[in-house]
Amino acid sequence: MYGLISKMKTLPGQRDTLVGILVQGSKAMPGCIHYIIAKDIHDEHTLWVVETWESAQAHQSSLSLPTVVEAMARGQPLVAEVERRIETLPVSIASCN
Amino acid sequence: MYGLISKMKTLPGQRDTLVGILVQGSKAMPGCIHYIIAKDIHDEHTLWVVETWESAQAHQSSLSLPTVVEAMARGQPLVAEVERRIETLPVSIASCN
């Protein structure tokens, strides 16, 4: 498996709009296991995206999907900075209840 | 919903042992939606845990479950430092394929 944890700073007032774009763009991505979008509780401009993929290749391939290309084009202007982009190796992803 | 993203530095050589403890301890936690354990690809001592809960209360209650209390007691000596503990408001957690 392959994982990404990204921290994005949005332009003021644009976080909800970016959430909508990311939700739309992440709907049908082969090989994607989780695509969690979460607002930072203590910083109103920060968004966290946690992705789990079957493989790094599956993630790489997704970047050329029309829905993803469009979402990135629409979302990028709303992002002031991608502050963190952490690559991970997920070792346990079981739902826990 | 309520979320946590935690970055833990383990003592040298203890990351896999901590993973085993966390997997055991996170098996049956009412109100827990995701408990993702992931190794940092670029730092052999760093572990990331991404949690999604139905509520902050559900998370708080889990801390007194016997399995969690035991896992924390066994795991804490293996953790050099909890470097980051980010509280989030998950807004989209749909599986994406």
CSV table of C-alpha atoms in Angstrom, one decimal:
chain,number,residue,atom,x,y,z
A,1,MET,CA,0.0,0.0,0.0
A,2,TYR,CA,1.0,3.6,-0.4
A,3,GLY,CA,-0.3,6.6,1.6
A,4,LEU,CA,-0.1,10.4,1.6
A,5,ILE,CA,-0.9,12.9,4.3
A,6,SER,CA,-1.1,16.4,2.9
A,7,LYS,CA,-1.5,19.7,4.8
A,8,MET,CA,-2.9,22.5,2.6
A,9,LYS,CA,-3.3,26.2,3.5
A,10,THR,CA,-6.2,27.7,1.6
A,11,LEU,CA,-6.8,31.3,0.7
A,12,PRO,CA,-9.0,33.0,3.2
A,13,GLY,CA,-12.7,31.9,2.9
A,14,GLN,CA,-11.9,29.2,0.3
A,15,ARG,CA,-11.6,26.1,2.5
A,16,ASP,CA,-15.2,24.9,2.0
A,17,THR,CA,-15.1,25.5,-1.7
A,18,LEU,CA,-11.9,23.4,-1.9
A,19,VAL,CA,-13.5,20.7,0.1
A,20,GLY,CA,-16.3,20.5,-2.5
A,21,ILE,CA,-13.9,20.3,-5.4
A,22,LEU,CA,-11.9,17.6,-3.7
A,23,VAL,CA,-15.0,15.5,-2.9
A,24,GLN,CA,-16.1,15.7,-6.5
A,25,GLY,CA,-12.7,15.0,-7.9
A,26,SER,CA,-12.0,11.9,-5.6
A,27,LYS,CA,-15.1,10.0,-6.4
A,28,ALA,CA,-14.0,7.3,-8.7
A,29,MET,CA,-10.2,6.7,-8.5
A,30,PRO,CA,-9.2,3.0,-9.1
A,31,GLY,CA,-6.9,1.7,-6.4
A,32,CYS,CA,-7.8,4.4,-3.9
A,33,ILE,CA,-8.8,2.9,-0.5
A,34,HIS,CA,-9.3,6.0,1.5
A,35,TYR,CA,-9.6,9.7,0.7
A,36,ILE,CA,-10.2,11.5,3.9
A,37,ILE,CA,-10.7,15.2,3.9
A,38,ALA,CA,-10.5,16.9,7.3
A,39,LYS,CA,-10.5,20.5,8.5
A,40,ASP,CA,-7.9,21.5,11.0
A,41,ILE,CA,-9.9,22.3,14.2
A,42,HIS,CA,-7.5,25.1,15.3
A,43,ASP,CA,-6.7,26.8,12.0
A,44,GLU,CA,-9.6,27.8,9.8
A,45,HIS,CA,-7.4,27.9,6.6
A,46,THR,CA,-5.9,24.5,7.0
A,47,LEU,CA,-7.1,21.3,5.3
A,48,TRP,CA,-5.7,17.8,5.8
A,49,VAL,CA,-6.1,15.1,3.2
A,50,VAL,CA,-5.2,11.5,4.1
A,51,GLU,CA,-5.0,9.1,1.2
A,52,THR,CA,-4.5,5.4,1.2
A,53,TRP,CA,-3.8,3.6,-2.1
A,54,GLU,CA,-3.3,0.0,-3.1
A,55,SER,CA,0.1,1.1,-4.6
A,56,ALA,CA,2.1,4.2,-5.5
A,57,GLN,CA,1.4,3.3,-9.1
A,58,ALA,CA,-2.3,3.5,-8.5
A,59,HIS,CA,-1.9,6.9,-7.0
A,60,GLN,CA,0.4,8.1,-9.9
A,61,SER,CA,-2.2,6.8,-12.5
A,62,SER,CA,-5.0,8.7,-10.8
A,63,LEU,CA,-3.3,12.0,-11.5
A,64,SER,CA,-4.2,11.7,-15.2
A,65,LEU,CA,-7.8,10.9,-14.6
A,66,PRO,CA,-10.0,13.6,-16.2
A,67,THR,CA,-11.9,14.1,-13.0
A,68,VAL,CA,-8.7,14.6,-11.0
A,69,VAL,CA,-7.1,16.8,-13.7
A,70,GLU,CA,-10.1,19.0,-13.6
A,71,ALA,CA,-10.3,19.1,-9.8
A,72,MET,CA,-6.6,20.1,-9.5
A,73,ALA,CA,-7.1,22.9,-12.1
A,74,ARG,CA,-10.1,24.2,-10.2
A,75,GLY,CA,-8.6,23.7,-6.7
A,76,GLN,CA,-5.0,24.9,-7.2
A,77,PRO,CA,-6.0,28.6,-7.4
A,78,LEU,CA,-7.6,28.3,-3.9
A,79,VAL,CA,-4.5,26.8,-2.3
A,80,ALA,CA,-2.0,29.3,-0.8
A,81,GLU,CA,0.5,26.6,0.0
A,82,VAL,CA,0.8,22.8,0.3
A,83,GLU,CA,2.7,23.0,3.6
A,84,ARG,CA,3.3,19.2,4.2
A,85,ARG,CA,3.2,16.2,1.9
A,86,ILE,CA,4.1,13.1,3.8
A,87,GLU,CA,4.6,9.8,2.0
A,88,THR,CA,3.7,6.8,4.1
A,89,LEU,CA,3.5,3.0,4.0
A,90,PRO,CA,0.1,2.2,5.6
A,91,VAL,CA,0.5,-1.0,7.6
A,92,SER,CA,-3.0,-1.3,9.2
A,93,ILE,CA,-6.1,0.3,7.8
A,94,ALA,CA,-8.9,-1.9,9.4
A,95,SER,CA,-12.1,-0.1,10.4
A,96,CYS,CA,-12.0,-0.5,14.1
A,97,ASN,CA,-15.6,-1.0,15.3
B,1,MET,CA,-17.1,13.6,13.4
B,2,TYR,CA,-13.8,14.0,15.1
B,3,GLY,CA,-10.3,13.2,13.8
B,4,LEU,CA,-6.7,12.9,15.0
B,5,ILE,CA,-3.5,12.8,13.1
B,6,SER,CA,-0.6,11.8,15.3
B,7,LYS,CA,3.1,11.7,14.5
B,8,MET,CA,5.1,9.4,16.8
B,9,LYS,CA,8.9,9.0,17.0
B,10,THR,CA,9.7,5.5,18.2
B,11,LEU,CA,12.8,4.4,19.9
B,12,PRO,CA,15.3,2.8,17.5
B,13,GLY,CA,14.2,-0.6,16.3
B,14,GLN,CA,10.8,-0.4,18.1
B,15,ARG,CA,8.5,0.8,15.3
B,16,ASP,CA,7.3,-2.6,14.2
B,17,THR,CA,6.7,-3.7,17.8
B,18,LEU,CA,4.6,-0.5,18.4
B,19,VAL,CA,2.6,-1.2,15.2
B,20,GLY,CA,1.7,-4.6,16.6
B,21,ILE,CA,0.6,-3.1,19.9
B,22,LEU,CA,-1.5,-0.4,18.2
B,23,VAL,CA,-3.2,-3.0,15.9
B,24,GLN,CA,-4.1,-5.1,18.9
B,25,GLY,CA,-5.3,-2.2,20.9
B,26,SER,CA,-7.5,-0.6,18.2
B,27,LYS,CA,-9.6,-3.7,17.4
B,28,ALA,CA,-12.9,-3.0,19.0
B,29,MET,CA,-13.4,0.7,19.8
B,30,PRO,CA,-17.1,1.8,19.7
B,31,GLY,CA,-17.5,4.9,17.6
B,32,CYS,CA,-14.2,4.5,15.8
B,33,ILE,CA,-14.5,4.8,12.0
B,34,HIS,CA,-10.9,4.6,10.9
B,35,TYR,CA,-7.7,3.8,12.7
B,36,ILE,CA,-5.0,4.0,10.0
B,37,ILE,CA,-1.4,3.1,11.1
B,38,ALA,CA,1.3,4.1,8.6
B,39,LYS,CA,5.0,4.2,8.5
B,40,ASP,CA,6.8,7.3,7.4
B,41,ILE,CA,8.5,6.3,4.1
B,42,HIS,CA,11.5,8.6,4.7
B,43,ASP,CA,12.0,8.3,8.4
B,44,GLU,CA,12.4,4.7,9.8
B,45,HIS,CA,11.5,5.8,13.4
B,46,THR,CA,8.3,7.8,12.5
B,47,LEU,CA,4.8,6.4,12.7
B,48,TRP,CA,1.7,8.2,11.7
B,49,VAL,CA,-1.8,7.3,13.1
B,50,VAL,CA,-4.9,8.7,11.5
B,51,GLU,CA,-8.1,8.3,13.4
B,52,THR,CA,-11.6,9.1,12.5
B,53,TRP,CA,-14.3,9.0,15.2
B,54,GLU,CA,-18.0,9.5,15.2
B,55,SER,CA,-17.5,12.1,17.9
B,56,ALA,CA,-14.9,13.6,20.2
B,57,GLN,CA,-16.8,11.9,23.0
B,58,ALA,CA,-16.5,8.5,21.4
B,59,HIS,CA,-12.7,9.0,21.2
B,60,GLN,CA,-12.5,10.2,24.8
B,61,SER,CA,-14.5,7.2,26.0
B,62,SER,CA,-12.2,4.8,24.2
B,63,LEU,CA,-9.3,5.9,26.3
B,64,SER,CA,-10.7,4.0,29.3
B,65,LEU,CA,-11.3,0.7,27.4
B,66,PRO,CA,-9.2,-2.0,28.9
B,67,THR,CA,-7.7,-2.9,25.6
B,68,VAL,CA,-6.7,0.7,25.0
B,69,VAL,CA,-5.4,1.2,28.5
B,70,GLU,CA,-3.2,-1.9,28.1
B,71,ALA,CA,-2.0,-0.9,24.7
B,72,MET,CA,-1.0,2.5,25.9
B,73,ALA,CA,0.9,1.0,28.9
B,74,ARG,CA,2.8,-1.4,26.6
B,75,GLY,CA,3.3,1.2,23.8
B,76,GLN,CA,4.3,4.3,25.7
B,77,PRO,CA,7.8,3.0,26.6
B,78,LEU,CA,8.5,2.5,22.9
B,79,VAL,CA,7.7,6.1,22.0
B,80,ALA,CA,10.5,8.6,22.1
B,81,GLU,CA,8.1,11.5,21.4
B,82,VAL,CA,4.6,12.3,20.1
B,83,GLU,CA,5.8,15.1,17.8
B,84,ARG,CA,2.5,16.1,16.4
B,85,ARG,CA,-1.1,15.7,17.5
B,86,ILE,CA,-3.4,17.4,15.1
B,87,GLU,CA,-7.1,17.6,15.9
B,88,THR,CA,-9.4,17.6,12.8
B,89,LEU,CA,-13.0,17.8,11.7
B,90,PRO,CA,-13.3,15.1,9.0
B,91,VAL,CA,-15.7,16.4,6.3
B,92,SER,CA,-15.5,13.6,3.8
B,93,ILE,CA,-14.4,10.0,4.5
B,94,ALA,CA,-15.9,8.1,1.6
B,95,SER,CA,-13.9,5.2,0.2
B,96,CYS,CA,-13.1,6.4,-3.3
B,97,ASN,CA,-13.3,3.4,-5.6
